[in-house]
Amino acid sequence: MEPENNKIALSNEEFGFNVLQDIERQTDNNIKQKRSSERISVRAKIILQPANSSEFMSIKIQGVSGDISSGGCSAMFPIPVKVGDIYRMQFDKSELDISMIFGRCMRCKLVSEDAFESGFAFFSPIKLPDEISSEAECNKSLI
């Protein structure tokens, strides 16, 4: 196991996830209709690291996802991430079984002193695990 002295984590993941859900509920329907892929609400831990080799081991930021699609995700982190930068994203396999992916930070906004909402676009579309896709289909039929 590698040392965790350079890891920064959210103090309250549940709060972070709930705020992300509130933000999504407040998103205008016109914006939702313009999205290229459907988003699925998923709470999973994410470890974010810089993608370039020279900075890869400099910091690990642990956050929580709010939603995910084949093209990107939203997440909450305890510190701001740099818009435009590229990151390695590793989801907790016990919560969301997706291989490590690369994403560009598209937005980052202050929610509270130790919580920053961020949006990421993946470099390559991903295939969501079947159990998540089928859960989303069930939720759509309940609406």
Short mmCIF file of N, CA, C and O in Angstrom, two decimals:
data_model
loop_
_atom_site.label_atom_id
_atom_site.label_comp_id
_atom_site.label_asym_id
_atom_site.label_seq_id
_atom_site.Cartn_x
_atom_site.Cartn_y
_atom_site.Cartn_z
N MET A 1 0.85 -1.18 0.00
CA MET A 1 0.00 0.00 0.00
C MET A 1 0.89 1.24 0.00
O MET A 1 1.83 1.33 0.76
N GLU A 2 0.57 2.21 -0.84
CA GLU A 2 1.40 3.41 -0.91
C GLU A 2 1.03 4.42 0.17
O GLU A 2 -0.07 4.40 0.69
N PRO A 3 1.96 5.29 0.55
CA PRO A 3 1.68 6.26 1.60
C PRO A 3 0.55 7.21 1.19
O PRO A 3 0.41 7.56 0.04
N GLU A 4 -0.22 7.64 2.18
CA GLU A 4 -1.37 8.50 1.93
C GLU A 4 -1.10 9.93 2.37
O GLU A 4 -2.04 10.70 2.54
N ASN A 5 0.16 10.31 2.56
CA ASN A 5 0.46 11.64 3.07
C ASN A 5 0.19 12.76 2.06
O ASN A 5 0.15 13.91 2.43
N ASN A 6 0.01 12.44 0.81
CA ASN A 6 -0.28 13.47 -0.19
C ASN A 6 -1.73 13.38 -0.67
O ASN A 6 -2.06 13.90 -1.71
N LYS A 7 -2.59 12.74 0.10
CA LYS A 7 -3.99 12.56 -0.29
C LYS A 7 -4.87 13.56 0.46
O LYS A 7 -4.77 13.71 1.67
N ILE A 8 -5.75 14.22 -0.27
CA ILE A 8 -6.69 15.17 0.30
C ILE A 8 -8.08 14.60 0.04
O ILE A 8 -8.41 14.22 -1.08
N ALA A 9 -8.92 14.54 1.09
CA ALA A 9 -10.24 13.93 0.96
C ALA A 9 -11.33 14.85 1.49
O ALA A 9 -11.08 15.72 2.32
N LEU A 10 -12.55 14.63 1.00
CA LEU A 10 -13.71 15.36 1.49
C LEU A 10 -13.96 15.02 2.95
O LEU A 10 -13.81 13.87 3.36
N SER A 11 -14.38 15.99 3.72
CA SER A 11 -14.68 15.72 5.13
C SER A 11 -16.04 15.04 5.29
O SER A 11 -16.26 14.31 6.25
N ASN A 12 -16.96 15.25 4.33
CA ASN A 12 -18.28 14.66 4.42
C ASN A 12 -18.78 14.29 3.02
O ASN A 12 -19.34 15.13 2.31
N GLU A 13 -18.58 13.04 2.62
CA GLU A 13 -18.97 12.60 1.28
C GLU A 13 -20.48 12.65 1.07
O GLU A 13 -20.95 12.95 -0.02
N GLU A 14 -21.24 12.33 2.09
CA GLU A 14 -22.70 12.34 1.95
C GLU A 14 -23.19 13.76 1.64
O GLU A 14 -24.03 13.95 0.76
N PHE A 15 -22.66 14.75 2.35
CA PHE A 15 -23.00 16.14 2.06
C PHE A 15 -22.66 16.48 0.61
O PHE A 15 -23.45 17.07 -0.11
N GLY A 16 -21.46 16.10 0.18
CA GLY A 16 -21.03 16.37 -1.19
C GLY A 16 -21.95 15.77 -2.22
O GLY A 16 -22.35 16.43 -3.19
N PHE A 17 -22.34 14.51 -2.03
CA PHE A 17 -23.24 13.84 -2.96
C PHE A 17 -24.60 14.53 -2.97
O PHE A 17 -25.18 14.78 -4.03
N ASN A 18 -25.13 14.89 -1.79
CA ASN A 18 -26.44 15.54 -1.72
C ASN A 18 -26.44 16.90 -2.42
O ASN A 18 -27.40 17.25 -3.09
N VAL A 19 -25.36 17.65 -2.28
CA VAL A 19 -25.25 18.94 -2.96
C VAL A 19 -25.23 18.73 -4.47
O VAL A 19 -25.89 19.46 -5.22
N LEU A 20 -24.49 17.74 -4.94
CA LEU A 20 -24.46 17.45 -6.38
C LEU A 20 -25.85 17.09 -6.90
O LEU A 20 -26.23 17.51 -8.00
N GLN A 21 -26.62 16.34 -6.12
CA GLN A 21 -27.99 15.99 -6.52
C GLN A 21 -28.87 17.24 -6.58
O GLN A 21 -29.68 17.39 -7.50
N ASP A 22 -28.70 18.16 -5.63
CA ASP A 22 -29.46 19.41 -5.63
C ASP A 22 -29.13 20.25 -6.86
O ASP A 22 -30.01 20.82 -7.50
N ILE A 23 -27.86 20.32 -7.20
CA ILE A 23 -27.43 21.08 -8.38
C ILE A 23 -28.07 20.50 -9.63
O ILE A 23 -28.57 21.23 -10.49
N GLU A 24 -28.08 19.18 -9.75
CA GLU A 24 -28.68 18.53 -10.92
C GLU A 24 -30.18 18.81 -10.98
O GLU A 24 -30.72 19.07 -12.06
N ARG A 25 -30.87 18.77 -9.86
CA ARG A 25 -32.32 19.04 -9.84
C ARG A 25 -32.61 20.47 -10.27
O ARG A 25 -33.67 20.76 -10.84
N GLN A 26 -31.69 21.40 -10.02
CA GLN A 26 -31.90 22.80 -10.35
C GLN A 26 -31.50 23.14 -11.80
O GLN A 26 -31.75 24.24 -12.27
N THR A 27 -30.90 22.18 -12.49
CA THR A 27 -30.46 22.42 -13.87
C THR A 27 -31.68 22.58 -14.78
O THR A 27 -32.62 21.78 -14.73
N ASP A 28 -31.67 23.60 -15.59
CA ASP A 28 -32.76 23.90 -16.51
C ASP A 28 -32.99 22.73 -17.49
O ASP A 28 -32.04 22.12 -17.97
N ASN A 29 -34.25 22.45 -17.79
CA ASN A 29 -34.59 21.35 -18.71
C ASN A 29 -34.02 21.55 -20.10
O ASN A 29 -33.68 20.59 -20.78
N ASN A 30 -33.90 22.82 -20.57
CA ASN A 30 -33.31 23.08 -21.88
C ASN A 30 -31.86 22.62 -21.93
O ASN A 30 -31.40 22.08 -22.93
N ILE A 31 -31.14 22.84 -20.84
CA ILE A 31 -29.75 22.40 -20.77
C ILE A 31 -29.69 20.88 -20.76
O ILE A 31 -28.88 20.26 -21.46
N LYS A 32 -30.55 20.24 -19.97
CA LYS A 32 -30.57 18.78 -19.90
C LYS A 32 -30.84 18.16 -21.27
O LYS A 32 -30.25 17.15 -21.63
N GLN A 33 -31.73 18.78 -22.06
CA GLN A 33 -32.07 18.23 -23.38
C GLN A 33 -30.92 18.37 -24.38
O GLN A 33 -30.84 17.61 -25.33
N LYS A 34 -30.01 19.30 -24.16
CA LYS A 34 -28.89 19.51 -25.07
C LYS A 34 -27.71 18.59 -24.79
O LYS A 34 -26.76 18.55 -25.56
N ARG A 35 -27.78 17.83 -23.69
CA ARG A 35 -26.67 16.93 -23.35
C ARG A 35 -26.57 15.82 -24.37
O ARG A 35 -27.57 15.30 -24.86
N SER A 36 -25.33 15.42 -24.65
CA SER A 36 -25.11 14.38 -25.66
C SER A 36 -25.41 12.98 -25.15
O SER A 36 -25.66 12.07 -25.93
N SER A 37 -25.38 12.78 -23.83
CA SER A 37 -25.69 11.46 -23.28
C SER A 37 -26.40 11.61 -21.94
O SER A 37 -26.22 12.60 -21.24
N GLU A 38 -27.22 10.61 -21.62
CA GLU A 38 -27.99 10.65 -20.39
C GLU A 38 -27.10 10.44 -19.17
O GLU A 38 -26.20 9.60 -19.18
N ARG A 39 -27.35 11.20 -18.13
CA ARG A 39 -26.58 11.08 -16.90
C ARG A 39 -27.31 10.19 -15.92
O ARG A 39 -28.53 10.24 -15.81
N ILE A 40 -26.54 9.41 -15.20
CA ILE A 40 -27.07 8.49 -14.20
C ILE A 40 -26.50 8.87 -12.85
O ILE A 40 -25.30 9.04 -12.70
N SER A 41 -27.38 9.02 -11.86
CA SER A 41 -26.96 9.37 -10.51
C SER A 41 -26.20 8.20 -9.89
O SER A 41 -26.72 7.10 -9.78
N VAL A 42 -24.93 8.44 -9.52
CA VAL A 42 -24.08 7.41 -8.92
C VAL A 42 -23.21 8.05 -7.85
O VAL A 42 -22.53 9.04 -8.12
N ARG A 43 -23.25 7.47 -6.65
CA ARG A 43 -22.35 7.92 -5.59
C ARG A 43 -21.21 6.92 -5.49
O ARG A 43 -21.40 5.77 -5.12
N ALA A 44 -20.02 7.38 -5.86
CA ALA A 44 -18.82 6.54 -5.78
C ALA A 44 -17.62 7.40 -5.46
O ALA A 44 -17.52 8.53 -5.93
N LYS A 45 -16.70 6.86 -4.67
CA LYS A 45 -15.46 7.58 -4.39
C LYS A 45 -14.64 7.66 -5.66
O LYS A 45 -14.61 6.72 -6.46
N ILE A 46 -13.97 8.80 -5.83
CA ILE A 46 -13.08 9.02 -6.98
C ILE A 46 -11.74 9.48 -6.43
O ILE A 46 -11.68 10.34 -5.55
N ILE A 47 -10.67 8.92 -6.98
CA ILE A 47 -9.33 9.43 -6.72
C ILE A 47 -8.89 10.15 -7.99
O ILE A 47 -8.90 9.57 -9.08
N LEU A 48 -8.52 11.41 -7.84
CA LEU A 48 -8.12 12.25 -8.95
C LEU A 48 -6.64 12.54 -8.81
O LEU A 48 -6.17 12.90 -7.73
N GLN A 49 -5.88 12.36 -9.90
CA GLN A 49 -4.45 12.68 -9.92
C GLN A 49 -4.13 13.39 -11.22
O GLN A 49 -4.76 13.13 -12.24
N PRO A 50 -3.13 14.27 -11.21
CA PRO A 50 -2.71 14.89 -12.46
C PRO A 50 -2.33 13.82 -13.48
O PRO A 50 -1.78 12.78 -13.11
N ALA A 51 -2.63 14.06 -14.74
CA ALA A 51 -2.39 13.05 -15.77
C ALA A 51 -0.96 13.05 -16.29
O ALA A 51 -0.49 12.02 -16.78
N ASN A 52 -0.25 14.16 -16.17
CA ASN A 52 1.11 14.15 -16.73
C ASN A 52 2.08 13.47 -15.77
O ASN A 52 1.92 13.53 -14.55
N SER A 53 3.05 12.81 -16.32
CA SER A 53 3.98 12.00 -15.55
C SER A 53 4.77 12.80 -14.52
O SER A 53 5.06 12.30 -13.43
N SER A 54 5.12 14.03 -14.83
CA SER A 54 5.94 14.81 -13.90
C SER A 54 5.19 15.23 -12.64
O SER A 54 5.81 15.53 -11.63
N GLU A 55 3.87 15.23 -12.67
CA GLU A 55 3.10 15.63 -11.50
C GLU A 55 2.25 14.50 -10.92
O GLU A 55 1.58 14.70 -9.90
N PHE A 56 2.26 13.35 -11.54
CA PHE A 56 1.38 12.25 -11.17
C PHE A 56 1.38 11.93 -9.69
O PHE A 56 0.34 11.79 -9.07
N MET A 57 2.52 11.85 -9.06
CA MET A 57 2.60 11.47 -7.66
C MET A 57 2.58 12.66 -6.70
O MET A 57 2.71 12.51 -5.50
N SER A 58 2.37 13.86 -7.23
CA SER A 58 2.40 15.04 -6.37
C SER A 58 1.19 15.15 -5.45
O SER A 58 1.30 15.68 -4.35
N ILE A 59 0.04 14.69 -5.90
CA ILE A 59 -1.17 14.83 -5.09
C ILE A 59 -2.23 13.82 -5.51
O ILE A 59 -2.30 13.44 -6.68
N LYS A 60 -3.01 13.39 -4.53
CA LYS A 60 -4.20 12.57 -4.79
C LYS A 60 -5.35 13.30 -4.12
O LYS A 60 -5.25 13.67 -2.95
N ILE A 61 -6.41 13.51 -4.86
CA ILE A 61 -7.58 14.18 -4.31
C ILE A 61 -8.72 13.16 -4.31
O ILE A 61 -9.05 12.61 -5.35
N GLN A 62 -9.29 12.92 -3.14
CA GLN A 62 -10.42 11.98 -3.05
C GLN A 62 -11.71 12.77 -2.97
O GLN A 62 -11.85 13.69 -2.16
N GLY A 63 -12.63 12.42 -3.85
CA GLY A 63 -13.94 13.07 -3.87
C GLY A 63 -15.04 12.05 -4.05
O GLY A 63 -14.83 10.85 -3.88
N VAL A 64 -16.20 12.54 -4.41
CA VAL A 64 -17.35 11.67 -4.62
C VAL A 64 -18.07 12.10 -5.89
O VAL A 64 -18.17 13.29 -6.19
N SER A 65 -18.52 11.11 -6.66
CA SER A 65 -19.26 11.40 -7.88
C SER A 65 -20.70 11.74 -7.55
O SER A 65 -21.23 11.34 -6.52
N GLY A 66 -21.34 12.50 -8.45
CA GLY A 66 -22.75 12.81 -8.32
C GLY A 66 -23.54 12.14 -9.41
O GLY A 66 -24.62 11.61 -9.19
N ASP A 67 -22.98 12.17 -10.61
CA ASP A 67 -23.59 11.47 -11.74
C ASP A 67 -22.50 11.13 -12.74
O ASP A 67 -21.38 11.63 -12.67
N ILE A 68 -22.88 10.25 -13.67
CA ILE A 68 -21.93 9.82 -14.69
C ILE A 68 -22.69 9.51 -15.97
O ILE A 68 -23.87 9.15 -15.92
N SER A 69 -22.03 9.69 -17.08
CA SER A 69 -22.57 9.30 -18.38
C SER A 69 -21.42 8.68 -19.15
O SER A 69 -20.30 8.62 -18.66
N SER A 70 -21.68 8.27 -20.36
CA SER A 70 -20.61 7.68 -21.16
C SER A 70 -19.55 8.72 -21.52
O SER A 70 -18.41 8.39 -21.82
N GLY A 71 -19.91 10.01 -21.43
CA GLY A 71 -18.99 11.07 -21.84
C GLY A 71 -18.38 11.90 -20.75
O GLY A 71 -17.51 12.73 -21.01
N GLY A 72 -18.82 11.72 -19.48
CA GLY A 72 -18.26 12.53 -18.42
C GLY A 72 -18.95 12.30 -17.09
O GLY A 72 -19.77 11.39 -16.95
N CYS A 73 -18.60 13.14 -16.11
CA CYS A 73 -19.21 13.00 -14.79
C CYS A 73 -19.14 14.32 -14.05
O CYS A 73 -18.40 15.23 -14.43
N SER A 74 -19.92 14.40 -12.97
CA SER A 74 -19.79 15.51 -12.04
C SER A 74 -19.27 14.93 -10.73
O SER A 74 -19.51 13.75 -10.43
N ALA A 75 -18.57 15.74 -9.97
CA ALA A 75 -17.97 15.26 -8.73
C ALA A 75 -17.76 16.41 -7.77
O ALA A 75 -17.74 17.58 -8.17
N MET A 76 -17.61 16.07 -6.51
CA MET A 76 -17.32 17.04 -5.46
C MET A 76 -15.94 16.71 -4.88
O MET A 76 -15.66 15.55 -4.59
N PHE A 77 -15.09 17.75 -4.74
CA PHE A 77 -13.75 17.58 -4.20
C PHE A 77 -13.51 18.61 -3.10
O PHE A 77 -14.14 19.67 -3.08
N PRO A 78 -12.56 18.34 -2.18
CA PRO A 78 -12.31 19.24 -1.07
C PRO A 78 -11.47 20.47 -1.44
O PRO A 78 -11.38 21.41 -0.66
N ILE A 79 -10.85 20.45 -2.60
CA ILE A 79 -10.07 21.59 -3.08
C ILE A 79 -10.44 21.81 -4.55
O ILE A 79 -10.93 20.91 -5.22
N PRO A 80 -10.21 23.02 -5.06
CA PRO A 80 -10.55 23.26 -6.46
C PRO A 80 -9.58 22.53 -7.40
O PRO A 80 -8.39 22.42 -7.11
N VAL A 81 -10.13 22.02 -8.48
CA VAL A 81 -9.28 21.45 -9.53
C VAL A 81 -9.22 22.46 -10.67
O VAL A 81 -10.11 23.31 -10.81
N LYS A 82 -8.18 22.39 -11.45
CA LYS A 82 -7.93 23.41 -12.47
C LYS A 82 -8.71 23.12 -13.74
O LYS A 82 -8.53 22.07 -14.37
N VAL A 83 -9.54 24.08 -14.11
CA VAL A 83 -10.33 23.96 -15.33
C VAL A 83 -9.37 23.92 -16.52
O VAL A 83 -8.43 24.71 -16.60
N GLY A 84 -9.60 22.98 -17.42
CA GLY A 84 -8.76 22.82 -18.60
C GLY A 84 -7.68 21.77 -18.42
O GLY A 84 -7.16 21.24 -19.40
N ASP A 85 -7.34 21.44 -17.17
CA ASP A 85 -6.31 20.43 -16.93
C ASP A 85 -6.87 19.02 -17.13
O ASP A 85 -8.08 18.78 -17.02
N ILE A 86 -5.96 18.10 -17.36
CA ILE A 86 -6.32 16.70 -17.61
C ILE A 86 -5.94 15.89 -16.37
O ILE A 86 -4.85 16.07 -15.81
N TYR A 87 -6.84 15.00 -15.98
CA TYR A 87 -6.66 14.21 -14.77
C TYR A 87 -6.88 12.73 -15.04
O TYR A 87 -7.64 12.35 -15.93
N ARG A 88 -6.19 11.90 -14.24
CA ARG A 88 -6.47 10.47 -14.16
C ARG A 88 -7.58 10.32 -13.13
O ARG A 88 -7.50 10.88 -12.04
N MET A 89 -8.60 9.55 -13.47
CA MET A 89 -9.73 9.36 -12.57
C MET A 89 -9.89 7.88 -12.30
O MET A 89 -10.05 7.08 -13.23
N GLN A 90 -9.85 7.53 -11.02
CA GLN A 90 -10.02 6.13 -10.62
C GLN A 90 -11.20 6.04 -9.67
O GLN A 90 -11.17 6.62 -8.59
N PHE A 91 -12.24 5.33 -10.09
CA PHE A 91 -13.42 5.14 -9.25
C PHE A 91 -13.19 3.93 -8.35
O PHE A 91 -12.50 2.99 -8.72
N ASP A 92 -13.78 3.97 -7.15
CA ASP A 92 -13.70 2.84 -6.23
C ASP A 92 -14.41 1.66 -6.88
O ASP A 92 -15.61 1.72 -7.17
N LYS A 93 -13.67 0.59 -7.15
CA LYS A 93 -14.21 -0.57 -7.88
C LYS A 93 -15.39 -1.22 -7.17
O LYS A 93 -16.25 -1.80 -7.81
N SER A 94 -15.44 -1.14 -5.82
CA SER A 94 -16.56 -1.76 -5.11
C SER A 94 -17.85 -0.97 -5.30
O SER A 94 -18.93 -1.49 -5.10
N GLU A 95 -17.73 0.30 -5.71
CA GLU A 95 -18.91 1.14 -5.91
C GLU A 95 -19.25 1.34 -7.38
O GLU A 95 -20.41 1.48 -7.74
N LEU A 96 -18.23 1.38 -8.24
CA LEU A 96 -18.43 1.61 -9.66
C LEU A 96 -17.26 0.97 -10.41
O LEU A 96 -16.15 1.49 -10.38
N ASP A 97 -17.52 -0.15 -11.04
CA ASP A 97 -16.45 -0.93 -11.68
C ASP A 97 -16.13 -0.39 -13.07
O ASP A 97 -16.62 -0.88 -14.08
N ILE A 98 -15.30 0.66 -13.08
CA ILE A 98 -14.84 1.29 -14.32
C ILE A 98 -13.33 1.39 -14.23
O ILE A 98 -12.79 1.78 -13.20
N SER A 99 -12.65 1.08 -15.32
CA SER A 99 -11.20 1.19 -15.35
C SER A 99 -10.79 2.66 -15.23
O SER A 99 -11.58 3.57 -15.48
N MET A 100 -9.52 2.89 -14.89
CA MET A 100 -8.99 4.24 -14.80
C MET A 100 -9.22 4.95 -16.14
O MET A 100 -9.05 4.36 -17.20
N ILE A 101 -9.67 6.20 -16.06
CA ILE A 101 -9.96 6.97 -17.26
C ILE A 101 -9.31 8.34 -17.17
O ILE A 101 -8.96 8.80 -16.08
N PHE A 102 -9.17 8.98 -18.31
CA PHE A 102 -8.63 10.34 -18.37
C PHE A 102 -9.78 11.29 -18.68
O PHE A 102 -10.63 11.00 -19.52
N GLY A 103 -9.78 12.42 -17.97
CA GLY A 103 -10.81 13.42 -18.20
C GLY A 103 -10.26 14.82 -18.07
O GLY A 103 -9.29 15.06 -17.36
N ARG A 104 -10.89 15.73 -18.79
CA ARG A 104 -10.53 17.15 -18.72
C ARG A 104 -11.55 17.84 -17.82
O ARG A 104 -12.75 17.65 -17.98
N CYS A 105 -11.06 18.66 -16.90
CA CYS A 105 -11.95 19.43 -16.04
C CYS A 105 -12.57 20.56 -16.88
O CYS A 105 -11.86 21.38 -17.45
N MET A 106 -13.90 20.57 -16.95
CA MET A 106 -14.62 21.55 -17.76
C MET A 106 -15.15 22.72 -16.93
O MET A 106 -15.39 23.79 -17.46
N ARG A 107 -15.33 22.45 -15.63
CA ARG A 107 -15.82 23.52 -14.74
C ARG A 107 -15.47 23.17 -13.30
O ARG A 107 -15.29 22.00 -12.96
N CYS A 108 -15.40 24.20 -12.47
CA CYS A 108 -15.17 24.00 -11.04
C CYS A 108 -15.74 25.21 -10.33
O CYS A 108 -15.40 26.35 -10.69
N LYS A 109 -16.63 24.96 -9.38
CA LYS A 109 -17.20 26.10 -8.66
C LYS A 109 -17.25 25.83 -7.16
O LYS A 109 -17.43 24.69 -6.72
N LEU A 110 -17.09 26.89 -6.41
CA LEU A 110 -17.10 26.84 -4.96
C LEU A 110 -18.52 26.57 -4.47
O LEU A 110 -19.46 27.24 -4.86
N VAL A 111 -18.64 25.56 -3.60
CA VAL A 111 -19.92 25.25 -2.96
C VAL A 111 -19.86 25.66 -1.49
O VAL A 111 -20.79 26.23 -0.96
N SER A 112 -18.76 25.34 -0.84
CA SER A 112 -18.48 25.79 0.53
C SER A 112 -16.97 25.86 0.67
O SER A 112 -16.24 25.54 -0.27
N GLU A 113 -16.50 26.25 1.84
CA GLU A 113 -15.06 26.43 2.03
C GLU A 113 -14.24 25.18 1.74
O GLU A 113 -13.08 25.27 1.37
N ASP A 114 -14.83 24.00 1.90
CA ASP A 114 -14.09 22.76 1.65
C ASP A 114 -14.82 21.83 0.69
O ASP A 114 -14.68 20.62 0.76
N ALA A 115 -15.59 22.42 -0.23
CA ALA A 115 -16.32 21.61 -1.22
C ALA A 115 -16.41 22.37 -2.54
O ALA A 115 -16.88 23.50 -2.59
N PHE A 116 -15.95 21.70 -3.61
CA PHE A 116 -15.92 22.30 -4.95
C PHE A 116 -16.56 21.32 -5.93
O PHE A 116 -16.11 20.19 -6.08
N GLU A 117 -17.61 21.79 -6.60
CA GLU A 117 -18.29 20.96 -7.61
C GLU A 117 -17.52 21.09 -8.91
O GLU A 117 -17.16 22.19 -9.33
N SER A 118 -17.26 19.94 -9.55
CA SER A 118 -16.49 19.93 -10.79
C SER A 118 -17.18 19.06 -11.82
O SER A 118 -17.83 18.07 -11.48
N GLY A 119 -17.00 19.42 -13.08
CA GLY A 119 -17.51 18.63 -14.19
C GLY A 119 -16.36 18.20 -15.07
O GLY A 119 -15.44 18.99 -15.33
N PHE A 120 -16.40 16.95 -15.52
CA PHE A 120 -15.32 16.39 -16.34
C PHE A 120 -15.86 15.80 -17.63
O PHE A 120 -16.94 15.20 -17.64
N ALA A 121 -15.11 15.96 -18.70
CA ALA A 121 -15.40 15.31 -19.98
C ALA A 121 -14.34 14.24 -20.18
O ALA A 121 -13.14 14.53 -20.08
N PHE A 122 -14.77 13.01 -20.42
CA PHE A 122 -13.82 11.92 -20.65
C PHE A 122 -13.24 12.04 -22.05
O PHE A 122 -13.90 12.51 -22.98
N PHE A 123 -12.00 11.59 -22.21
CA PHE A 123 -11.35 11.64 -23.51
C PHE A 123 -11.92 10.60 -24.47
O PHE A 123 -11.94 10.81 -25.67
N SER A 124 -12.35 9.49 -23.94
CA SER A 124 -12.98 8.43 -24.74
C SER A 124 -14.28 8.04 -24.05
O SER A 124 -14.32 7.95 -22.82
N PRO A 125 -15.33 7.81 -24.83
CA PRO A 125 -16.58 7.37 -24.21
C PRO A 125 -16.35 6.05 -23.47
O PRO A 125 -15.57 5.21 -23.90
N ILE A 126 -17.03 5.91 -22.35
CA ILE A 126 -16.91 4.67 -21.58
C ILE A 126 -18.21 3.89 -21.67
O ILE A 126 -19.27 4.45 -21.97
N LYS A 127 -18.11 2.61 -21.40
CA LYS A 127 -19.31 1.79 -21.30
C LYS A 127 -19.61 1.65 -19.81
O LYS A 127 -18.77 1.20 -19.04
N LEU A 128 -20.80 2.09 -19.44
CA LEU A 128 -21.19 1.98 -18.04
C LEU A 128 -21.51 0.54 -17.71
O LEU A 128 -22.02 -0.21 -18.55
N PRO A 129 -21.22 0.11 -16.49
CA PRO A 129 -21.54 -1.26 -16.08
C PRO A 129 -23.03 -1.55 -16.28
O PRO A 129 -23.87 -0.67 -16.10
N ASP A 130 -23.34 -2.78 -16.65
CA ASP A 130 -24.72 -3.16 -16.95
C ASP A 130 -25.68 -2.88 -15.81
O ASP A 130 -26.80 -2.44 -16.03
N GLU A 131 -25.25 -3.12 -14.55
CA GLU A 131 -26.16 -2.92 -13.42
C GLU A 131 -26.54 -1.45 -13.27
O GLU A 131 -27.64 -1.13 -12.86
N ILE A 132 -25.65 -0.53 -13.64
CA ILE A 132 -25.97 0.89 -13.55
C ILE A 132 -26.90 1.29 -14.68
O ILE A 132 -27.87 2.00 -14.48
N SER A 133 -26.63 0.80 -15.89
CA SER A 133 -27.47 1.12 -17.04
C SER A 133 -28.89 0.59 -16.84
O SER A 133 -29.86 1.27 -17.13
N SER A 134 -29.02 -0.64 -16.32
CA SER A 134 -30.35 -1.21 -16.13
C SER A 134 -31.08 -0.51 -14.98
O SER A 134 -32.29 -0.33 -15.02
N GLU A 135 -30.35 -0.06 -13.97
CA GLU A 135 -30.96 0.70 -12.87
C GLU A 135 -31.52 2.02 -13.40
O GLU A 135 -32.60 2.44 -13.01
N ALA A 136 -30.81 2.67 -14.31
CA ALA A 136 -31.28 3.91 -14.89
C ALA A 136 -32.55 3.68 -15.71
O ALA A 136 -33.46 4.49 -15.69
N GLU A 137 -32.60 2.58 -16.43
CA GLU A 137 -33.80 2.26 -17.20
C GLU A 137 -35.00 2.06 -16.28
O GLU A 137 -36.10 2.51 -16.57
N CYS A 138 -34.80 1.39 -15.15
CA CYS A 138 -35.87 1.18 -14.17
C CYS A 138 -36.34 2.53 -13.62
O CYS A 138 -37.54 2.76 -13.48
N ASN A 139 -35.40 3.41 -13.31
CA ASN A 139 -35.76 4.73 -12.77
C ASN A 139 -36.53 5.55 -13.78
O ASN A 139 -37.43 6.29 -13.43
N LYS A 140 -36.19 5.45 -15.09
CA LYS A 140 -36.90 6.19 -16.12
C LYS A 140 -38.35 5.72 -16.21
O LYS A 140 -39.25 6.52 -16.41
N SER A 141 -38.58 4.42 -16.05
CA SER A 141 -39.94 3.90 -16.16
C SER A 141 -40.81 4.32 -14.98
O SER A 141 -42.03 4.31 -15.06
N LEU A 142 -40.19 4.69 -13.84
CA LEU A 142 -40.94 5.13 -12.67
C LEU A 142 -41.36 6.60 -12.77
O LEU A 142 -42.23 7.04 -12.05
N ILE A 143 -40.74 7.35 -13.67
CA ILE A 143 -41.01 8.79 -13.78
C ILE A 143 -42.29 9.03 -14.54
O ILE A 143 -42.70 8.39 -15.39
#
